[in-house]
Amino acid sequence: MMRFFTGLALVFLMFFCPSPVLRAGTFEVESRAELNRLMVELRAQQFLTHATFGPKDTDVQALADRMMQIGVRRAASEWIDTQFQLPASTHQQLAEDMVAADGFETTQASINVARYRYHAWWHNAVTAEDQLRQRVAWALMQICVVGESGSNFNNRAAGKLGKGRWLGLSNYYDMLLNNSFNNYRDVLGDVTFHPIMGVWLSHLRNQKQDASQNIFPDENYAREILQLFSIGLYRLNTDGTFQRNPSGDLIPTYDNTEIETFARLFTGLTYNQSNSLRSGTVNFQEPMMMFDEFHDQDPKQVFLGQTLPGGVGGVADINAGLDNIMNHPSAGPFIVRRLIQRLVRSNPSKGYMRRVVRKFNNNGQGVKGDMKAVLKAILLDQEAWDGIRMVRRANPWRLEVTGRGTERSRLSEPVVLYASFIRRYGSTDNPNGYFLMNKLNFNWAQAPYASPSVFNFYLPDFQPAGDIKEYQASRRIPERTIYAPEFQILDGVFANRTPNRFRADVINEELVHTNLNNSTAVIRTTISYDFSAEKALVSDSAALVAHLDAKLCCGTMSNATRQALVETLNLTTNETNRFRVAMIGVLTSPAYSIAE
């Protein structure tokens, strides 16, 4: 069987292809009604690709039905409103339930129960009804980043409340999940007071200056909340362009003076239920508590000419400082760009930025940071749809679909790409219905809870080597410069193992996860794949390829690519091999890897 190593290597060429005409594909249909239905189904798939961990066939059909009834955008808006009402499918309790179902304790030292946090994450990504919340939480986790390398983050010993300390990361993730539809100011506040972040960026047990004891406030969290979680390094306009001084230089949002000031702000915090700042059991389950005697109580001059008064108490002081950060004019464009990058495209235009930032700054009721308003603005904006152009043709009836590439797309994250595959085809033999999937980072340099640093798996301004550095974007793109964050982890290992991961799944029609917990506890979970719809078309190569293009690529595969694959299939006489070649060929194609 051919290994299709070249599939992901071609992704770069498609992503930066300057001629969208080369990517046009045609679907021939029997009637206007069939044409309209196909177009609506492709729009439903495109929208759900942005808003979920991958569209299921039943979800596509249901949303397409509603789009036919009330219109594409109205149906998408209604879908979002329904998602807003769904309860959160959280991870910590699910991980605890999974551990108990297998007969273990969260504090069991003899086995690696910490792996259940990955099981819980994958299970929710694949099965949870609140898909929009799950997808937004994954985006927030890549903004307010923590990773599993923190002290005690994998420890199976009991924390203050009797739970395994390894559950702290799931607790942090659930905090982001529960804030996904709240206000971004709530995100900043809960992130600041969460003990996982307190350990990760070392402001837990941070204390005010005492020069006689050579004690100075730790600046780590102060630096990163400004640089990575809120306003960034340089002042931004609402359209995402940089502000510049009369000499044309970028204007920093802060300097070392502000870092020192905010380091003084984040002092006096430690584990909840501690007896003092320096003594207390690890408690990753509750927000940190304040010891005012270790908090810097002096006035602090912060942004916008504001001075925080002294002597108000540590918690009130921190909250006032977070309000000040949130009110900074760069907060909106900084956070909006990162959310658009994670959900829709790598390079939002100035107009797209301006429209969404306007909602971030004011939801229509004078509220800044309303996540519901921001998410609707991101997902329903015209530019969330224009990555795919569809043209109806008559005589004969056909739909021409063009993926517009470059400025209107993004490389899908490997974790999201694989979750989408499992959602479409997978089922589990676990008696409780659990998808006990492992970390899977051996396939690619990304996994839940596995960010290597506070800078995430990839940088938002990453540019791969090659033509992109000289590529001049259109005037609609801020600074006329484009970026491709996910390409930072598209290395030789990823380009090799990802196609082989799909190859093994398609050939075996299952994925077996074996947990060797100890010599007496061997837990196996088999994820089986249902390819019956594809196998039913195996005798008609053109129909099979068109089906896979519409189902997996939103119709964006070019006619030339489809024809080449059809010709290859026609040379394959064995029907089993023909099915496999078709599936692997599409799953490793640029059209599948690029989201538009």
Coordinates of C-alpha atoms in Angstrom, one line a residue:
M1 CA 0.0 0.0 0.0
M2 CA 1.3 3.4 -1.0
R3 CA 2.1 5.5 2.1
F4 CA 1.1 9.0 0.7
F5 CA 4.0 10.7 2.5
T6 CA 3.7 13.6 0.0
G7 CA 0.2 14.6 1.0
L8 CA 1.1 16.9 3.8
A9 CA 4.1 18.2 2.0
L10 CA 1.7 19.5 -0.6
V11 CA -0.3 21.4 2.0
F12 CA 2.2 24.3 1.9
L13 CA 1.8 24.6 -1.8
M14 CA -2.0 24.7 -1.6
F15 CA -2.1 27.1 1.4
F16 CA 0.1 29.7 -0.5
C17 CA -1.2 29.0 -4.0
P18 CA -1.6 32.4 -5.6
S19 CA -4.1 31.3 -8.2
P20 CA -7.5 30.1 -6.7
V21 CA -8.7 29.1 -10.1
L22 CA -6.4 26.1 -10.0
R23 CA -8.4 24.8 -7.0
A24 CA -11.9 24.9 -8.5
G25 CA -13.9 21.7 -8.4
T26 CA -17.2 20.9 -10.1
F27 CA -20.2 18.9 -8.8
E28 CA -22.7 17.8 -11.5
V29 CA -26.3 17.4 -10.3
E30 CA -29.7 16.5 -11.8
S31 CA -31.7 19.6 -10.9
R32 CA -31.8 23.1 -9.4
A33 CA -33.2 21.7 -6.2
E34 CA -30.3 19.2 -5.9
L35 CA -27.9 22.0 -6.6
N36 CA -29.3 24.2 -3.9
R37 CA -29.3 21.4 -1.4
L38 CA -25.6 20.6 -2.1
M39 CA -24.6 24.2 -1.7
V40 CA -26.4 24.5 1.6
E41 CA -24.9 21.2 2.9
L42 CA -21.4 22.5 2.0
R43 CA -22.1 25.7 3.9
A44 CA -23.3 23.8 6.9
Q45 CA -20.1 21.7 6.8
Q46 CA -18.0 24.9 6.5
F47 CA -19.7 26.5 9.5
L48 CA -19.5 23.4 11.7
T49 CA -15.8 23.0 10.8
H50 CA -15.2 26.4 12.4
A51 CA -17.5 26.0 15.4
T52 CA -17.0 22.4 16.4
F53 CA -14.4 19.7 16.6
G54 CA -15.7 18.4 13.3
P55 CA -19.2 18.0 11.7
K56 CA -21.0 14.7 12.0
D57 CA -23.2 13.8 9.0
T58 CA -26.4 14.0 11.1
D59 CA -25.4 17.5 12.3
V60 CA -24.7 18.6 8.8
Q61 CA -28.1 17.3 7.5
A62 CA -30.0 18.9 10.5
L63 CA -28.3 22.3 10.0
A64 CA -28.8 22.1 6.2
D65 CA -32.5 21.4 6.7
R66 CA -32.8 24.5 8.9
M67 CA -30.7 26.6 6.4
M68 CA -33.1 25.6 3.7
Q69 CA -36.0 26.8 5.8
I70 CA -34.8 30.1 7.2
G71 CA -31.6 31.0 5.4
V72 CA -27.9 30.1 5.9
R73 CA -26.9 32.9 8.4
R74 CA -30.1 32.8 10.4
A75 CA -29.9 29.1 10.8
A76 CA -26.2 29.4 11.9
S77 CA -27.1 32.1 14.3
E78 CA -29.9 29.9 15.7
W79 CA -27.5 27.0 16.1
I80 CA -25.1 29.3 18.1
D81 CA -27.9 30.4 20.3
T82 CA -28.8 26.8 21.0
Q83 CA -25.2 26.0 21.9
F84 CA -25.2 28.9 24.3
Q85 CA -28.0 27.2 26.3
L86 CA -26.4 23.8 26.6
P87 CA -24.8 22.8 29.9
A88 CA -21.1 22.5 30.0
S89 CA -19.6 19.0 29.5
T90 CA -16.7 19.2 32.0
H91 CA -13.5 17.2 32.2
Q92 CA -12.6 16.8 35.8
Q93 CA -15.7 15.0 36.9
L94 CA -15.7 12.9 33.7
A95 CA -12.1 11.9 34.4
E96 CA -13.0 10.9 38.0
D97 CA -16.0 8.9 36.7
M98 CA -13.7 7.1 34.2
V99 CA -11.2 6.2 36.9
A100 CA -14.0 4.9 39.1
A101 CA -15.6 2.9 36.3
D102 CA -12.3 1.0 35.8
G103 CA -12.0 0.3 39.5
F104 CA -9.3 2.7 40.5
E105 CA -8.8 5.8 42.7
T106 CA -7.6 9.2 41.6
T107 CA -4.8 8.9 44.1
Q108 CA -3.8 5.4 43.2
A109 CA 0.0 5.3 43.1
S110 CA 0.4 1.9 41.5
I111 CA -0.9 2.9 38.1
N112 CA -0.8 6.0 35.9
V113 CA -4.3 7.3 36.5
A114 CA -3.2 10.7 35.2
R115 CA -3.7 9.4 31.7
Y116 CA -7.5 9.7 32.4
R117 CA -7.3 13.5 31.8
Y118 CA -6.5 12.7 28.2
H119 CA -9.3 10.2 28.0
A120 CA -11.7 12.8 29.3
W121 CA -10.5 15.5 26.9
W122 CA -10.8 13.3 23.8
H123 CA -14.1 11.9 24.9
N124 CA -15.7 15.4 25.2
A125 CA -14.1 16.6 22.0
V126 CA -15.6 13.6 20.1
T127 CA -19.0 13.2 21.8
A128 CA -20.0 16.3 23.8
E129 CA -23.2 18.1 22.6
D130 CA -21.8 21.5 23.6
Q131 CA -19.3 21.5 20.8
L132 CA -19.0 25.3 20.5
R133 CA -18.1 25.6 24.1
Q134 CA -15.6 22.7 23.7
R135 CA -14.0 24.4 20.7
V136 CA -13.8 27.8 22.3
A137 CA -12.2 26.3 25.5
W138 CA -9.5 24.7 23.3
A139 CA -8.9 28.2 21.8
L140 CA -8.7 29.8 25.2
M141 CA -6.3 27.1 26.4
Q142 CA -4.0 28.2 23.6
I143 CA -4.2 31.9 24.7
C144 CA -4.0 31.5 28.5
V145 CA -1.5 28.6 28.2
V146 CA -0.5 26.1 30.8
G147 CA 1.3 22.8 30.3
E148 CA 1.6 19.5 32.1
S149 CA 5.3 20.1 33.0
G150 CA 4.4 22.2 36.0
S151 CA 5.3 21.1 39.5
N152 CA 2.9 18.5 40.9
F153 CA 0.8 18.6 37.7
N154 CA 1.2 14.9 37.2
N155 CA 1.3 13.9 40.8
R156 CA -1.1 11.1 42.0
A157 CA -0.8 12.1 45.6
A158 CA -3.9 13.6 47.2
G159 CA -4.3 17.3 47.3
K160 CA -6.0 19.4 50.0
L161 CA -9.5 18.1 49.0
G162 CA -8.4 14.5 48.7
K163 CA -8.3 14.3 44.9
G164 CA -5.2 13.3 42.9
R165 CA -3.2 16.5 42.2
W166 CA -3.1 15.5 38.5
L167 CA -6.8 16.6 38.2
G168 CA -5.7 20.2 38.6
L169 CA -5.1 20.6 34.9
S170 CA -8.6 19.3 34.2
N171 CA -9.9 21.8 36.7
Y172 CA -8.1 24.6 35.0
Y173 CA -9.4 23.6 31.6
D174 CA -13.0 23.4 33.0
M175 CA -12.5 26.9 34.3
L176 CA -11.9 28.1 30.7
L177 CA -14.7 25.9 29.5
N178 CA -17.2 27.5 31.9
N179 CA -16.0 31.0 30.9
S180 CA -16.2 30.4 27.2
F181 CA -19.6 32.2 26.9
N182 CA -19.0 34.7 29.7
N183 CA -16.8 37.8 29.6
Y184 CA -13.1 37.9 28.8
R185 CA -12.6 39.8 31.9
D186 CA -13.9 36.7 33.8
V187 CA -11.3 34.7 31.9
L188 CA -8.5 37.0 33.1
G189 CA -9.7 37.0 36.6
D190 CA -10.2 33.2 37.0
V191 CA -6.9 32.5 35.2
T192 CA -5.1 34.9 37.6
F193 CA -6.5 33.3 40.7
H194 CA -6.2 29.7 39.6
P195 CA -3.5 27.8 41.4
I196 CA -2.4 25.9 38.3
M197 CA -1.5 29.3 36.7
G198 CA 0.0 30.4 40.0
V199 CA 2.4 27.5 39.9
W200 CA 3.0 27.6 36.1
L201 CA 4.0 31.3 36.1
S202 CA 5.2 31.5 39.6
H203 CA 3.0 34.1 41.2
L204 CA 1.7 31.6 43.8
R205 CA 3.5 32.6 47.1
N206 CA 4.8 35.7 45.4
Q207 CA 5.3 38.4 48.0
K208 CA 5.9 42.1 48.3
Q209 CA 9.4 43.6 48.3
D210 CA 11.5 43.2 51.4
A211 CA 15.0 44.4 50.4
S212 CA 16.4 43.6 53.8
Q213 CA 15.6 39.9 53.2
N214 CA 16.6 40.2 49.4
I215 CA 12.9 39.5 48.5
F216 CA 11.5 41.1 45.4
P217 CA 8.2 40.4 43.6
D218 CA 8.4 37.7 40.9
E219 CA 7.7 39.4 37.5
N220 CA 6.9 36.2 35.5
Y221 CA 3.1 36.4 35.6
A222 CA 3.0 40.2 35.2
R223 CA 5.0 39.9 32.0
E224 CA 3.0 37.1 30.5
I225 CA -0.5 38.4 31.3
L226 CA 0.4 41.5 29.4
Q227 CA 2.3 40.0 26.5
L228 CA 0.3 36.8 25.9
F229 CA -3.1 37.0 27.7
S230 CA -4.4 40.5 27.1
I231 CA -2.7 43.3 25.2
G232 CA 0.5 42.1 23.5
L233 CA 3.8 43.8 23.0
Y234 CA 2.8 46.7 20.7
R235 CA -0.2 49.0 20.5
L236 CA -2.9 48.0 18.0
N237 CA -5.5 49.8 16.1
T238 CA -9.0 48.2 16.0
D239 CA -8.3 46.8 12.5
G240 CA -5.3 44.9 13.7
T241 CA -2.7 47.2 12.3
F242 CA 0.1 48.5 14.5
Q243 CA 0.1 52.0 15.9
R244 CA 3.3 53.9 15.0
N245 CA 5.1 57.0 16.3
P246 CA 6.0 59.9 13.9
S247 CA 9.2 58.1 13.0
G248 CA 7.3 55.0 11.9
D249 CA 8.4 52.8 14.8
L250 CA 6.1 50.5 16.6
I251 CA 4.8 51.7 20.0
P252 CA 5.2 49.3 22.9
T253 CA 2.2 48.8 25.1
Y254 CA 4.3 48.6 28.2
D255 CA 7.9 48.8 29.4
N256 CA 9.8 47.4 32.4
T257 CA 8.2 50.0 34.7
E258 CA 4.7 48.5 34.1
I259 CA 6.0 45.0 34.5
E260 CA 7.5 45.9 37.9
T261 CA 4.2 47.6 38.9
F262 CA 2.0 44.6 37.9
A263 CA 4.5 42.3 39.6
R264 CA 3.7 44.2 42.8
L265 CA 0.1 43.8 42.1
F266 CA 0.2 40.0 41.9
T267 CA 1.5 39.4 45.4
G268 CA 0.1 37.7 48.5
L269 CA -1.6 34.7 46.8
T270 CA -1.2 31.1 47.9
Y271 CA -3.1 27.8 48.0
N272 CA -6.6 28.0 49.3
Q273 CA -7.1 26.8 52.9
S274 CA -3.5 27.5 53.8
N275 CA -2.5 28.7 57.2
S276 CA 0.2 31.1 55.9
L277 CA 1.6 32.2 52.6
R278 CA 4.5 29.7 52.8
S279 CA 2.8 26.7 54.3
G280 CA -0.1 24.7 53.1
T281 CA -1.1 21.6 51.2
V282 CA -1.2 21.7 47.4
N283 CA -4.8 22.6 46.4
F284 CA -5.4 22.8 42.7
Q285 CA -9.2 22.6 43.1
E286 CA -10.0 26.1 44.5
P287 CA -8.9 29.7 43.6
M288 CA -5.9 31.0 45.5
M289 CA -6.4 32.9 48.7
M290 CA -4.9 36.2 49.7
F291 CA -2.7 37.0 52.7
D292 CA -2.8 40.8 52.8
E293 CA 0.3 41.2 54.9
F294 CA 2.3 39.8 52.0
H295 CA 0.6 41.9 49.3
D296 CA 2.0 45.2 48.2
Q297 CA -0.4 47.7 49.6
D298 CA 1.1 50.9 48.1
P299 CA -0.5 52.8 45.3
K300 CA 0.3 51.6 41.8
Q301 CA 0.3 53.7 38.6
V302 CA -1.0 51.5 35.8
F303 CA -2.4 52.1 32.3
L304 CA -4.6 54.9 31.0
G305 CA -3.2 57.3 33.5
Q306 CA -4.9 55.4 36.3
T307 CA -3.5 55.0 39.8
L308 CA -4.7 52.2 42.0
P309 CA -5.1 53.4 45.5
G310 CA -3.2 51.8 48.3
G311 CA -4.6 50.0 51.3
V312 CA -7.7 48.5 49.7
G313 CA -6.8 44.8 50.3
G314 CA -5.0 42.4 47.9
V315 CA -8.1 40.9 46.2
A316 CA -9.7 44.3 45.5
D317 CA -6.3 45.6 44.3
I318 CA -5.8 42.7 41.8
N319 CA -9.3 43.0 40.5
A320 CA -8.9 46.8 39.9
G321 CA -5.6 46.0 38.1
L322 CA -7.3 43.4 35.9
D323 CA -10.1 45.9 35.1
N324 CA -7.4 48.4 34.0
I325 CA -5.7 45.8 31.7
M326 CA -9.1 44.9 30.2
N327 CA -9.8 48.5 29.5
H328 CA -6.6 48.9 27.5
P329 CA -7.5 49.8 23.8
S330 CA -5.2 47.0 22.5
A331 CA -7.1 44.2 24.4
G332 CA -9.8 43.9 21.8
P333 CA -7.7 43.6 18.7
F334 CA -5.2 41.4 20.5
I335 CA -7.7 38.8 21.7
V336 CA -10.0 38.9 18.7
R337 CA -7.1 38.1 16.3
R338 CA -6.2 35.0 18.3
L339 CA -9.8 33.8 18.5
I340 CA -10.2 34.2 14.8
Q341 CA -7.0 32.4 14.1
R342 CA -8.1 29.4 16.2
L343 CA -11.6 29.2 14.8
V344 CA -11.7 30.5 11.2
R345 CA -8.5 31.7 9.5
S346 CA -4.9 32.6 10.1
N347 CA -5.0 36.1 8.6
P348 CA -8.2 38.0 9.3
S349 CA -8.6 41.2 7.2
K350 CA -8.7 44.7 8.6
G351 CA -12.4 44.8 8.0
Y352 CA -13.0 41.5 9.7
M353 CA -10.9 42.6 12.6
R354 CA -12.6 46.0 12.9
R355 CA -16.1 44.5 12.9
V356 CA -15.4 41.9 15.6
V357 CA -13.3 44.3 17.7
R358 CA -16.3 46.6 17.7
K359 CA -18.4 43.9 19.3
F360 CA -15.6 43.1 21.7
N361 CA -15.5 46.7 22.8
N362 CA -19.2 47.1 23.0
N363 CA -21.7 44.3 22.7
G364 CA -24.5 46.8 21.9
Q365 CA -25.3 47.3 25.6
G366 CA -22.1 49.0 26.6
V367 CA -20.4 45.8 27.8
K368 CA -16.8 45.1 26.8
G369 CA -15.5 41.6 26.4
D370 CA -18.8 39.8 26.0
M371 CA -17.7 36.4 24.6
K372 CA -21.2 35.5 23.2
A373 CA -21.2 38.7 21.1
V374 CA -17.6 38.2 20.0
L375 CA -18.2 34.6 19.0
K376 CA -21.3 35.4 17.0
A377 CA -19.4 38.2 15.3
I378 CA -16.5 35.9 14.4
L379 CA -18.6 32.9 13.1
L380 CA -21.3 34.9 11.3
D381 CA -19.1 37.5 9.6
Q382 CA -19.1 37.4 5.8
E383 CA -15.4 36.6 5.9
A384 CA -16.1 33.4 7.8
W385 CA -17.8 32.2 4.7
D386 CA -15.9 33.7 1.8
G387 CA -13.0 31.2 2.0
I388 CA -15.2 29.0 -0.2
R389 CA -16.8 30.5 -3.3
M390 CA -19.7 28.6 -4.8
V391 CA -21.2 29.4 -8.3
R392 CA -24.3 27.8 -9.7
R393 CA -24.3 26.8 -13.3
A394 CA -27.1 25.5 -15.6
N395 CA -27.2 23.5 -18.8
P396 CA -26.2 21.1 -17.3
W397 CA -26.8 21.8 -13.6
R398 CA -23.6 22.0 -11.7
L399 CA -22.0 23.7 -8.7
E400 CA -18.5 25.1 -9.0
V401 CA -16.7 25.2 -5.7
T402 CA -13.4 27.2 -5.2
G403 CA -11.3 27.1 -2.1
R404 CA -9.8 30.6 -2.1
G405 CA -6.6 29.8 -0.1
T406 CA -3.8 31.9 1.2
E407 CA -5.4 34.9 2.9
R408 CA -8.7 33.1 3.6
S409 CA -7.7 29.8 5.2
R410 CA -5.7 28.1 7.8
L411 CA -3.9 24.8 8.3
S412 CA -6.0 22.6 10.6
E413 CA -4.5 21.7 13.9
P414 CA -3.6 18.0 14.0
V415 CA -5.6 17.5 17.2
V416 CA -8.7 19.1 15.7
L417 CA -8.2 17.3 12.4
Y418 CA -8.0 13.9 14.1
A419 CA -10.9 14.6 16.4
S420 CA -13.0 15.5 13.3
F421 CA -12.2 12.1 11.8
I422 CA -13.2 10.3 14.9
R423 CA -16.4 12.3 15.2
R424 CA -17.4 11.3 11.6
Y425 CA -16.5 7.7 11.7
G426 CA -15.8 6.4 15.2
S427 CA -17.7 4.4 17.8
T428 CA -16.3 2.8 20.9
D429 CA -16.8 -0.7 22.5
N430 CA -16.3 0.7 26.0
P431 CA -19.3 -0.5 28.1
N432 CA -19.8 3.0 29.4
G433 CA -19.5 4.6 26.0
Y434 CA -16.2 6.2 26.8
F435 CA -13.6 7.1 24.1
L436 CA -10.6 6.1 26.2
M437 CA -8.1 7.6 23.7
N438 CA -4.5 8.2 24.7
K439 CA -2.5 11.4 24.4
L440 CA -1.4 10.6 20.8
N441 CA 1.4 13.2 20.9
F442 CA 3.7 10.6 19.3
N443 CA 1.8 11.2 16.1
W444 CA 2.2 15.0 16.1
A445 CA 3.7 17.7 18.3
Q446 CA 0.4 18.6 19.8
A447 CA -1.8 17.1 22.5
P448 CA -4.2 18.3 25.2
Y449 CA -2.3 19.7 28.2
A450 CA 1.0 19.3 26.4
S451 CA 2.0 22.8 25.4
P452 CA 5.8 23.0 25.7
S453 CA 5.7 26.5 27.1
V454 CA 3.5 29.5 27.8
F455 CA 4.0 30.4 24.2
N456 CA 1.8 27.6 23.0
F457 CA 2.5 24.9 20.4
Y458 CA 3.1 27.6 17.8
L459 CA 3.4 31.4 17.6
P460 CA 0.5 33.5 16.1
D461 CA 3.0 35.3 13.9
F462 CA 5.0 32.3 12.7
Q463 CA 6.1 32.3 9.1
P464 CA 7.5 29.1 7.6
A465 CA 10.6 29.4 5.5
G466 CA 10.2 30.0 1.8
D467 CA 8.0 32.2 -0.3
I468 CA 5.7 33.4 2.5
K469 CA 8.3 35.9 3.7
E470 CA 8.3 37.6 0.4
Y471 CA 4.6 37.2 -0.3
Q472 CA 2.9 40.5 -0.4
A473 CA -0.7 40.2 0.8
S474 CA -3.5 42.3 -0.4
R475 CA -4.2 45.7 1.2
R476 CA -7.1 44.1 3.1
I477 CA -4.6 42.2 5.3
P478 CA -3.0 44.1 8.3
E479 CA 0.6 45.2 7.4
R480 CA 0.1 43.2 4.2
T481 CA 1.9 40.3 5.8
I482 CA 0.5 36.8 6.3
Y483 CA 1.3 34.2 8.9
A484 CA 0.7 30.4 9.2
P485 CA 1.0 29.5 12.9
E486 CA 0.3 25.7 12.6
F487 CA 3.1 25.2 10.1
Q488 CA 5.5 25.6 13.1
I489 CA 4.8 22.0 14.1
L490 CA 4.6 20.7 10.5
D491 CA 7.9 19.0 10.7
G492 CA 9.3 15.8 9.2
V493 CA 7.8 13.7 12.0
F494 CA 4.3 15.2 11.6
A495 CA 4.5 14.8 7.8
N496 CA 5.4 11.2 8.2
R497 CA 3.3 10.0 11.1
T498 CA 0.0 11.7 10.4
P499 CA -0.5 10.0 7.0
N500 CA 0.5 6.7 8.6
R501 CA -1.9 7.3 11.4
F502 CA -4.8 7.6 8.9
R503 CA -3.4 4.8 6.8
A504 CA -3.5 2.4 9.8
D505 CA -7.0 3.5 10.8
V506 CA -8.4 3.0 7.3
I507 CA -6.7 -0.4 6.7
N508 CA -7.6 -1.8 10.2
E509 CA -10.9 0.0 10.4
E510 CA -10.3 0.4 14.1
L511 CA -8.0 2.0 16.6
V512 CA -7.0 0.0 19.7
H513 CA -5.9 1.8 22.8
T514 CA -4.2 -0.4 25.4
N515 CA -3.5 0.9 28.9
L516 CA -1.0 -1.3 30.7
N517 CA -1.7 0.1 34.2
N518 CA 0.1 -2.8 36.0
S519 CA 0.6 -6.5 35.6
T520 CA -3.0 -7.3 36.6
A521 CA -4.9 -4.3 35.0
V522 CA -4.9 -4.3 31.3
I523 CA -7.6 -2.0 29.8
R524 CA -8.3 -2.1 26.1
T525 CA -10.7 0.2 24.2
T526 CA -11.4 -0.3 20.5
I527 CA -12.6 2.5 18.4
S528 CA -14.3 1.1 15.3
Y529 CA -14.9 3.0 12.1
D530 CA -18.0 2.9 10.0
F531 CA -17.1 3.4 6.3
S532 CA -20.2 1.8 5.0
A533 CA -21.3 4.9 3.0
E534 CA -17.9 5.0 1.3
K535 CA -17.8 1.3 0.6
A536 CA -21.3 1.5 -1.1
L537 CA -19.8 3.7 -3.7
V538 CA -16.6 1.7 -4.4
S539 CA -17.8 0.5 -7.8
D540 CA -18.0 4.1 -9.1
S541 CA -14.6 5.8 -8.6
A542 CA -15.9 9.3 -9.7
A543 CA -18.9 9.1 -7.3
L544 CA -16.7 7.9 -4.5
V545 CA -14.2 10.7 -4.9
A546 CA -16.9 13.4 -5.2
H547 CA -18.6 12.0 -2.1
L548 CA -15.3 12.2 -0.1
D549 CA -14.6 15.7 -1.4
A550 CA -18.0 17.0 -0.3
K551 CA -17.9 15.2 3.0
L552 CA -14.3 15.8 4.1
C553 CA -13.1 18.8 2.2
C554 CA -16.2 21.0 1.9
G555 CA -15.9 20.5 -1.9
T556 CA -12.6 22.3 -2.2
M557 CA -10.6 19.6 -4.0
S558 CA -9.6 20.7 -7.5
N559 CA -10.9 18.9 -10.6
A560 CA -7.4 18.0 -11.5
T561 CA -6.8 16.3 -8.1
R562 CA -10.1 14.5 -8.2
Q563 CA -9.4 13.3 -11.7
A564 CA -5.9 12.0 -10.8
L565 CA -7.4 10.1 -7.9
V566 CA -10.2 8.7 -10.0
E567 CA -7.7 7.5 -12.6
T568 CA -5.7 5.8 -9.9
L569 CA -8.8 4.1 -8.5
N570 CA -9.7 2.8 -11.9
L571 CA -6.4 1.1 -12.1
T572 CA -7.1 -0.7 -8.8
T573 CA -9.2 -3.8 -9.5
N574 CA -9.5 -5.0 -5.9
E575 CA -12.5 -3.1 -4.3
T576 CA -11.0 -3.2 -0.8
N577 CA -7.8 -1.6 -2.0
R578 CA -9.8 0.9 -4.1
F579 CA -11.7 2.0 -1.0
R580 CA -8.5 2.3 1.0
V581 CA -6.7 4.3 -1.7
A582 CA -9.6 6.7 -2.0
M583 CA -9.9 7.2 1.8
I584 CA -6.2 7.6 2.4
G585 CA -5.7 9.8 -0.7
V586 CA -8.4 12.3 0.5
L587 CA -7.4 12.2 4.2
T588 CA -3.8 13.0 3.4
S589 CA -4.7 15.6 0.8
P590 CA -4.2 19.4 1.2
A591 CA -7.9 19.9 0.6
Y592 CA -8.6 17.9 3.9
S593 CA -5.8 19.6 5.9
I594 CA -6.7 23.2 4.9
A595 CA -9.8 24.7 6.5
E596 CA -11.5 27.6 4.6

